[in-house]
mmCIF file of C-alpha atoms and ligand atoms in Angstrom:
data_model
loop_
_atom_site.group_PDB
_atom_site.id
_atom_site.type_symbol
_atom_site.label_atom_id
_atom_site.label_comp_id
_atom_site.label_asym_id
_atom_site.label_seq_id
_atom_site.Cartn_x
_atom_site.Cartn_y
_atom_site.Cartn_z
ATOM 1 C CA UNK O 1 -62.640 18.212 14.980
ATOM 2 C CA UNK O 2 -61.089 16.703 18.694
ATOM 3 C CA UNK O 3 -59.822 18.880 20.541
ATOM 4 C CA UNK O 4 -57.618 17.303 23.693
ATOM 5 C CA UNK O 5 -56.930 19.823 26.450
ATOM 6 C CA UNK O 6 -53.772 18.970 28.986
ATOM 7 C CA UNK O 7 -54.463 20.735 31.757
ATOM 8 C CA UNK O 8 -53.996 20.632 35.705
ATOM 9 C CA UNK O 9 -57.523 22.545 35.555
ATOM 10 C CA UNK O 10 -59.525 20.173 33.361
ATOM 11 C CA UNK O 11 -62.533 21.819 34.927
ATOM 12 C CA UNK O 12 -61.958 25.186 33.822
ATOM 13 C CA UNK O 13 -61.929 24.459 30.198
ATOM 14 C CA UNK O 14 -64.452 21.909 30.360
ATOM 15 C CA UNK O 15 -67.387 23.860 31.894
ATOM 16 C CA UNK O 16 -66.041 27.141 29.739
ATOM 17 C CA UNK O 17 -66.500 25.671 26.300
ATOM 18 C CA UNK O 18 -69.487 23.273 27.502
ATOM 19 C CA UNK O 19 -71.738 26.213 26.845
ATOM 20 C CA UNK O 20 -72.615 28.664 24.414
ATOM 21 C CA UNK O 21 -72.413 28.150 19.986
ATOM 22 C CA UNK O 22 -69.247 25.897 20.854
ATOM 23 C CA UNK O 23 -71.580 23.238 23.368
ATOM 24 C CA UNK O 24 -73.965 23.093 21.225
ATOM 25 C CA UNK O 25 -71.785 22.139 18.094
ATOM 26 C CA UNK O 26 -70.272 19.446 20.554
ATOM 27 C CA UNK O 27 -74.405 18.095 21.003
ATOM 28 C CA UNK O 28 -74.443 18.070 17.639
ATOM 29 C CA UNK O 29 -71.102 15.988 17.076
ATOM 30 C CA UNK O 30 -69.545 18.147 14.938
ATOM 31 C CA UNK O 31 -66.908 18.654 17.328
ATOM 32 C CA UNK O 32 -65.375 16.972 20.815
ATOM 33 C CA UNK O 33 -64.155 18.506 23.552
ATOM 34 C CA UNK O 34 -62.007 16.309 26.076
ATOM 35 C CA UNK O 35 -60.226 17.798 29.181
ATOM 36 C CA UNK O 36 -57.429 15.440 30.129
ATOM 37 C CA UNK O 37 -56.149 15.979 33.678
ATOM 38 C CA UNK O 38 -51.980 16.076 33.710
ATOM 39 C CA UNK O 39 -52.251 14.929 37.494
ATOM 40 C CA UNK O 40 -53.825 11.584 36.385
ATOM 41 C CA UNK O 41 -50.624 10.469 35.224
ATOM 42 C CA UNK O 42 -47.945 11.628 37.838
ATOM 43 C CA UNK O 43 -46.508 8.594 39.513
ATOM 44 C CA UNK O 44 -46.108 9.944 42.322
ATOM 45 C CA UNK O 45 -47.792 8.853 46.021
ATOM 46 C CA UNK O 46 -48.377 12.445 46.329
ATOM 47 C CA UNK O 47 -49.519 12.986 42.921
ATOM 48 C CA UNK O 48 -47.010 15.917 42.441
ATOM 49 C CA UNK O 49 -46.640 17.264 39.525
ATOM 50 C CA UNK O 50 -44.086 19.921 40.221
ATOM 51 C CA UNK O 51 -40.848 20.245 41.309
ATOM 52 C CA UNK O 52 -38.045 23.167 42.349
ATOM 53 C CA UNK O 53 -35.926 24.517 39.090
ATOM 54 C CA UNK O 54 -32.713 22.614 38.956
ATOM 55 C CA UNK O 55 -30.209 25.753 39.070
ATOM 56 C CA UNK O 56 -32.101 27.484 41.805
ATOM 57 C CA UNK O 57 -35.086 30.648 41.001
ATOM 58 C CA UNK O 58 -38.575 31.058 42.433
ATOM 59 C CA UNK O 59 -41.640 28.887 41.824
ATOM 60 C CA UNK O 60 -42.250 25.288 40.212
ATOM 61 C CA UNK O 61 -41.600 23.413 37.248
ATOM 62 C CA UNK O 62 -44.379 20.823 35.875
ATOM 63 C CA UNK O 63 -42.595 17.715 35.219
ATOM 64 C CA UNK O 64 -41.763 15.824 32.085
ATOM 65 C CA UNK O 65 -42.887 12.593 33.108
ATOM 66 C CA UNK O 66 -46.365 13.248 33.892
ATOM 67 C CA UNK O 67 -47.029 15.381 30.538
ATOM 68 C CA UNK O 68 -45.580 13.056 28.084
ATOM 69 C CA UNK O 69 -47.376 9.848 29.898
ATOM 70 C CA UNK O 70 -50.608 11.783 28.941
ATOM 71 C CA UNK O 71 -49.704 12.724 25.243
ATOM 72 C CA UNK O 72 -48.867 9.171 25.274
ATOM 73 C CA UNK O 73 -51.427 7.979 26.770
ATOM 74 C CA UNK O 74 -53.796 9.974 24.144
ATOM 75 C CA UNK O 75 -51.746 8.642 21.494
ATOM 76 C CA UNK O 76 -52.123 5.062 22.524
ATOM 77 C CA UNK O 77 -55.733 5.513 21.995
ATOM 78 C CA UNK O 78 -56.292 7.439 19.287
ATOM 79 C CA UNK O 79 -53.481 5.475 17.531
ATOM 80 C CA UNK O 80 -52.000 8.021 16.264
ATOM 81 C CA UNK O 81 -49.799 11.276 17.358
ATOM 82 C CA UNK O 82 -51.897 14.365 16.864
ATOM 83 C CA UNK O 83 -50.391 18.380 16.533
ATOM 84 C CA UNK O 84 -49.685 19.489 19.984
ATOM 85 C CA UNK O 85 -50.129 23.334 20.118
ATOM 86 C CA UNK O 86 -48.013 24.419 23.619
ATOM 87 C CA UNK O 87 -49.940 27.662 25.178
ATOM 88 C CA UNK O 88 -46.793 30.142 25.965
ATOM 89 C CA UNK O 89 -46.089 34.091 25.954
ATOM 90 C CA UNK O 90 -43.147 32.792 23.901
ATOM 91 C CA UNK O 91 -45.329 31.666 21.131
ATOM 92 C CA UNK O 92 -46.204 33.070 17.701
ATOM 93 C CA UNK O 93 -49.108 34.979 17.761
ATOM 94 C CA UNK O 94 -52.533 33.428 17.229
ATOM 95 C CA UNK O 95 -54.733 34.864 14.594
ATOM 96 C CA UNK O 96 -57.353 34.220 12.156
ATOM 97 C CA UNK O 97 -54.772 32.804 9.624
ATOM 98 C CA UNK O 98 -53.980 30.448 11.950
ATOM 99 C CA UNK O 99 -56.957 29.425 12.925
ATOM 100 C CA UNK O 100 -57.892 28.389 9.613
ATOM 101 C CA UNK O 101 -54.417 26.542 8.971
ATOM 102 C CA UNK O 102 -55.741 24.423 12.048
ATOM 103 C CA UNK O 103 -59.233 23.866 11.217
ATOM 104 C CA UNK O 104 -58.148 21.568 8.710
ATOM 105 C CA UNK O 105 -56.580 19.371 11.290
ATOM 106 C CA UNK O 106 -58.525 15.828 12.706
ATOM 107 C CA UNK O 107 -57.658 16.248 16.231
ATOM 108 C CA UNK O 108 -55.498 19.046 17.817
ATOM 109 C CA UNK O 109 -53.898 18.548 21.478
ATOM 110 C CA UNK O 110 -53.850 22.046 23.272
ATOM 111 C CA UNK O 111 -51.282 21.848 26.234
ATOM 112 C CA UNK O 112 -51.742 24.433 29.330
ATOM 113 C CA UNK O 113 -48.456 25.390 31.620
ATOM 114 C CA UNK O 114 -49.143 26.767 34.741
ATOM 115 C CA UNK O 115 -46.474 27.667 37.262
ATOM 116 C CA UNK O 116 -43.260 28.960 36.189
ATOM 117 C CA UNK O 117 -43.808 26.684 33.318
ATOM 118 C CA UNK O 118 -43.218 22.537 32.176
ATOM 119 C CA UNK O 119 -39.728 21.146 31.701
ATOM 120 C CA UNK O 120 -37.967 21.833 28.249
ATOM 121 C CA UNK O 121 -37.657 17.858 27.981
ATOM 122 C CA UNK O 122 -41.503 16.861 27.690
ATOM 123 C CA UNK O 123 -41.288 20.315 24.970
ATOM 124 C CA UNK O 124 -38.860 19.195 23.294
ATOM 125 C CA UNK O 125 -40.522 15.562 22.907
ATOM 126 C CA UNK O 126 -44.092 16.392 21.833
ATOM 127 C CA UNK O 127 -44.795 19.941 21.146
ATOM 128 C CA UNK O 128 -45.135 21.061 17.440
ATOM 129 C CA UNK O 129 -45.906 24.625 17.716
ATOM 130 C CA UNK O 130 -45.327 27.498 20.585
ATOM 131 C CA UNK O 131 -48.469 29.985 20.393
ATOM 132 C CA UNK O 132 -49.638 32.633 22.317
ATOM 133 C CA UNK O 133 -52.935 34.946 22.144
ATOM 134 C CA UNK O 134 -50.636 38.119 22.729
ATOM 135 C CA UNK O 135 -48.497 40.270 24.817
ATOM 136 C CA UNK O 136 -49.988 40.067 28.209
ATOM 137 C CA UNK O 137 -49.325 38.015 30.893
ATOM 138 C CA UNK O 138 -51.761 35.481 32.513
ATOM 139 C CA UNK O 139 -52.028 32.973 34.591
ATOM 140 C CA UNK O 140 -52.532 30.077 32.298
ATOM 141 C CA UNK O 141 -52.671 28.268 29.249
ATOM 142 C CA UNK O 142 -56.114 27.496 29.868
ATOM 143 C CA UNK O 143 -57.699 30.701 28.948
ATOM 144 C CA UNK O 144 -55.605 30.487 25.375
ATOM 145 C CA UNK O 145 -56.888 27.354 24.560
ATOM 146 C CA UNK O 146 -60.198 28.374 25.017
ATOM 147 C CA UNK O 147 -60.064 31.223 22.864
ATOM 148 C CA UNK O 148 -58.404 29.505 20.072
ATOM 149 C CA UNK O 149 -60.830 26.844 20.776
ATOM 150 C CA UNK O 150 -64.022 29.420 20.355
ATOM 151 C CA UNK O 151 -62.194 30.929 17.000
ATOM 152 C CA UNK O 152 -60.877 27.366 15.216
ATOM 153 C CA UNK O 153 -64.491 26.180 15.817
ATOM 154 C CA UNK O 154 -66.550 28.873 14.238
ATOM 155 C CA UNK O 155 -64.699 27.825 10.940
ATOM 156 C CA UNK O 156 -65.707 24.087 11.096
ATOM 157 C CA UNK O 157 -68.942 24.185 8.716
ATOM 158 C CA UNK O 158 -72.358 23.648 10.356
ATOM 159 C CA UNK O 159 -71.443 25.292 13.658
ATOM 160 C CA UNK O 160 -72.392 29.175 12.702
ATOM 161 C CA UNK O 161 -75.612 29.229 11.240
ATOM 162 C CA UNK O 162 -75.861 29.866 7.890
ATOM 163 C CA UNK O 163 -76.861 33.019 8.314
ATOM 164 C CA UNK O 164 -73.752 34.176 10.440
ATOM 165 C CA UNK O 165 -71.277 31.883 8.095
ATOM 166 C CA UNK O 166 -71.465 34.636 4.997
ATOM 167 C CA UNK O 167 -70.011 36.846 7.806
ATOM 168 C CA UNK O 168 -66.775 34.313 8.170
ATOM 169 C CA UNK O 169 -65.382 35.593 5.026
ATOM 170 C CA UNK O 170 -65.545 39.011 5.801
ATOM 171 C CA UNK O 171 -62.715 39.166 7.937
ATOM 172 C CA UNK O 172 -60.726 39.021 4.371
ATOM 173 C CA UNK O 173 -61.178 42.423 3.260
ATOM 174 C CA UNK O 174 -59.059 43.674 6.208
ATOM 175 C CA UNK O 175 -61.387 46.305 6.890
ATOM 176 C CA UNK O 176 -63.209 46.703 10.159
ATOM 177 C CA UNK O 177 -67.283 46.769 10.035
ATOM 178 C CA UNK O 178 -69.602 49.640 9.201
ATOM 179 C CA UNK O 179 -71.564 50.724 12.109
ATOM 180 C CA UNK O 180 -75.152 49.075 12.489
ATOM 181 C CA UNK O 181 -78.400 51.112 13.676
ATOM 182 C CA UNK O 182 -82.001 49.488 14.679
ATOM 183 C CA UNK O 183 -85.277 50.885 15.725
ATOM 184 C CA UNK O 184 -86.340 53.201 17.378
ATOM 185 C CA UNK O 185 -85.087 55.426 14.568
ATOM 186 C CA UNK O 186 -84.602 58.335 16.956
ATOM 187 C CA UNK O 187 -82.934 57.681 20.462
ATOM 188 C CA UNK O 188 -82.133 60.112 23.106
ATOM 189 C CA UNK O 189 -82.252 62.737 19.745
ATOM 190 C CA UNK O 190 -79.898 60.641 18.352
ATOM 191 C CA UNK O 191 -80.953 60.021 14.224
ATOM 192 C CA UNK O 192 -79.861 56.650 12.362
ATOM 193 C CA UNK O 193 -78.065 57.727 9.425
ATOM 194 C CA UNK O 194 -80.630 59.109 6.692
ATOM 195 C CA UNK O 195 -79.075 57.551 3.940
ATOM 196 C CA UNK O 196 -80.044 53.857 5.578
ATOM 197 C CA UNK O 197 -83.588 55.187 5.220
ATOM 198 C CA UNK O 198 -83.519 55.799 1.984
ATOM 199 C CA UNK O 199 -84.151 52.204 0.351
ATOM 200 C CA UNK O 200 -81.485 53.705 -1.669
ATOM 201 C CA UNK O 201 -78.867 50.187 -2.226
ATOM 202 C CA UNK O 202 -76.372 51.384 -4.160
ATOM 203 C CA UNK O 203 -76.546 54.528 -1.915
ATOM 204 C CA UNK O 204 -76.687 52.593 1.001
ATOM 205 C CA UNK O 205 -73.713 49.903 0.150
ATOM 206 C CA UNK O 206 -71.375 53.010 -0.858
ATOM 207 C CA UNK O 207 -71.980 54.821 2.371
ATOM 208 C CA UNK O 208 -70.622 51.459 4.550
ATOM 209 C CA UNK O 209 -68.160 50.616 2.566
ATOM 210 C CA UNK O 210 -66.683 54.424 3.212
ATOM 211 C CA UNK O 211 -67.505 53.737 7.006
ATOM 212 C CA UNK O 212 -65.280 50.361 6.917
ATOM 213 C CA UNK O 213 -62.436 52.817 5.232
ATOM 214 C CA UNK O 214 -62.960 55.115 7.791
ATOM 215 C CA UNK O 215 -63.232 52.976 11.323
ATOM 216 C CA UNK O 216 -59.973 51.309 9.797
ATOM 217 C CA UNK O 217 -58.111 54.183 9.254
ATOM 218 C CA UNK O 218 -59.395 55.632 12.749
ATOM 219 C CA UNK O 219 -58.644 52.402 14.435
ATOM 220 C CA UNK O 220 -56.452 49.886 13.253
ATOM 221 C CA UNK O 221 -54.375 51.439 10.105
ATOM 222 C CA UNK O 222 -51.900 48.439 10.574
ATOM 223 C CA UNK O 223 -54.882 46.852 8.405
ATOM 224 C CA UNK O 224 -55.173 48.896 5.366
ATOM 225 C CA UNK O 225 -51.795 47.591 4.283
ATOM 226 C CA UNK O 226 -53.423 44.376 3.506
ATOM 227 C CA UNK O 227 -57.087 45.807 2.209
ATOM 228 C CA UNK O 228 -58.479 45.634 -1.299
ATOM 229 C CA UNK O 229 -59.239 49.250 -2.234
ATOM 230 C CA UNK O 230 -60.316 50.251 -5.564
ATOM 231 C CA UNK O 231 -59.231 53.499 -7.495
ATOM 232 C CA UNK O 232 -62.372 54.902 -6.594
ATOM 233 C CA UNK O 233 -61.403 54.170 -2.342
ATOM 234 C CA UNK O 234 -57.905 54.845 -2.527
ATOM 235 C CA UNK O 235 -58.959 58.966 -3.355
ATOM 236 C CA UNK O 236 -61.490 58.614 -0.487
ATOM 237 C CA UNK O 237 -59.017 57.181 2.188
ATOM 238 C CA UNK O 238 -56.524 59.674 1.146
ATOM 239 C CA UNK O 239 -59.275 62.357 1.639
ATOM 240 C CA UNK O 240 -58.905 60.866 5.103
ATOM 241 C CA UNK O 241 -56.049 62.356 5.348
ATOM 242 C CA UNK O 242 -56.404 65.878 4.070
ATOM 243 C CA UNK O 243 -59.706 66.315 6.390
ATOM 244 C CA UNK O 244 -57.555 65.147 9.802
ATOM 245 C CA UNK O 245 -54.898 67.795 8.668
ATOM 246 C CA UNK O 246 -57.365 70.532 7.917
ATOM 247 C CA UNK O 247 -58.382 69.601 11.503
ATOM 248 C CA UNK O 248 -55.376 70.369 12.988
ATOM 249 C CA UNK O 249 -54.738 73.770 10.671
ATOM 250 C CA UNK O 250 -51.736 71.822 9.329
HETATM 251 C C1 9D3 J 1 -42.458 36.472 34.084
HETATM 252 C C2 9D3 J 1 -41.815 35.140 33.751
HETATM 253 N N1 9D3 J 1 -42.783 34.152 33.501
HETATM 254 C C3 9D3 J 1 -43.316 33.502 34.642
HETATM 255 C C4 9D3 J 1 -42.396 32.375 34.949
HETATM 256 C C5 9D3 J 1 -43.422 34.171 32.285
HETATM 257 C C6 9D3 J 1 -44.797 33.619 32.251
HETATM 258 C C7 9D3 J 1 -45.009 32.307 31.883
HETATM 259 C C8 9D3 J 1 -46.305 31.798 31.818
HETATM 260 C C9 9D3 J 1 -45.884 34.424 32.528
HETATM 261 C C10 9D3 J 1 -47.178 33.915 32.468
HETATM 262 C C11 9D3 J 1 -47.381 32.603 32.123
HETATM 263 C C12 9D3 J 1 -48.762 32.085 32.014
HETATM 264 N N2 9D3 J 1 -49.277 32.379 30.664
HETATM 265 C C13 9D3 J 1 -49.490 31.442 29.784
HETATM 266 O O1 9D3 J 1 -49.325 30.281 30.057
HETATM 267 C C14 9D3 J 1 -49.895 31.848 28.437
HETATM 268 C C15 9D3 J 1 -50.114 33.138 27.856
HETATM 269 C C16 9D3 J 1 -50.039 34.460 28.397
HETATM 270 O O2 9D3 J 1 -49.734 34.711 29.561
HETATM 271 N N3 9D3 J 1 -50.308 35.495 27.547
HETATM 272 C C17 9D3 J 1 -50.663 35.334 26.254
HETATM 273 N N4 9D3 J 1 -50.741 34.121 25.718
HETATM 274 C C18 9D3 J 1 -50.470 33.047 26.517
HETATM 275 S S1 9D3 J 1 -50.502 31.456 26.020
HETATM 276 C C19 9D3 J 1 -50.097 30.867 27.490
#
């Protein structure tokens, strides 16, 4: 995978990914990282790359001219025109789905607005898809790319160890994860769970599998839509539900 960042803050994104699982997969060459400054490309004495809205409003606009001449630019030497993902608050929402659609891409061209964002020409002209990491506002595209950068990359084989890569398909289930417990087995008179030290499997696998059920229906119900339950979990989850009213004398 090639990822090509447009950025005015080729730094940023640069020394943010340069370290860390996602570095070292670039040392290894099963990735590339390049940070392609917009300014570079302005035509400009001043180098400007911004200008006052036509139609009046506060702030600055990044120009057309200076954007496309570096997707061009990038084209010209890749020979050929790669995805351009556009960083905006107006996107669709990134998520893991997504990030596997894009894994399966060659190169991928992440382009950062800044300011009150980059002329609906130069849009219009390159971009393929509008996403967004969710409904917040920052300052930046930059911080996007890097986390779809960080969450694209874990998929590309070799980069997780092999050890962590059974883990990638556990996000499927929908559920959220069990708890986990190490030594010492007491701290601060708190006990780890007897049942995990029991050597007891079938004991032990039952007991976080109902922990998954019940962190997810705690925490993020949205998920259990989309969770495989059997017969078996569907009477414990609706259990669930009978202990929170007994709770609350309902
Ligand atoms: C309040 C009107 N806007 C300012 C002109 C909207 C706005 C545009 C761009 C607010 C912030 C930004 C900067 N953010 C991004 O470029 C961005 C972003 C985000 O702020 N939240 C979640 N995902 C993303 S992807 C790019």
């Amino acid at each position: 995978m090639n990822y090509h960042i447009l950025t005015l803050f080729p730094d940023m994104v640069a020394d943010g990914l340069n370290t860390s699982i996602i570095g070292r997969a670039a040392d290894k060459g099963l990735l590339s990282i390049e940070a392609i400054n917009i300014r570079d490309y302005t035509k400009e004495k001043h180098g400007h790359v911004d200008d006052a809205p036509y139609g009046g409003g506060a702030g600055m606009v990044m120009q057309a001219l200076p954007v496309c001449e570096a997707y061009e630019a990038l084209c010209k030497r890749l020979g050929k025109r790669p995805k351009v993902l556009y960083m905006t608050p107006q996107g669709r929402v990134f998520n893991q789905t997504i990030a596997r659609e894009l894994a399966g891409e060659e190169d991928l061209v992440f382009l950062c607005g800044h300011y009150e964002g980059i002329d609906e020409r130069a849009l219009e002209m390159i971009v393929s898809d509008c996403l967004s990491i969710g409904d917040y506002v920052l300052t930046g595209g930059e911080l996007p790319a890097m986390v779809m950068i960080d969450c694209i990359s874990r998929l590309i084989p070799g980069v997780l160890s092999n050890d962590s890569s059974a883990e990638i398909e556990s996000f499927h289930d929908n559920l959220l994860e069990y708890p986990q417990y190490t030594r010492p087995e007491i701290y601060e008179g708190r006990r780890v769970p007897e049942v995990l030290l029991s050597g007891h499997h079938k004991r032990i696998e039952q007991w976080r599998r109902e922990q998954s059920i019940r962190r997810t229906w705690e925490r993020r119900p949205d998920l259990l839509d989309g969770a495989n339950l059997t017969e078996k979990e569907m009477i414990f989850l609706k259990s669930l539900g009978s202990e929170a009213k007994k709770d609350l004398q309902i």
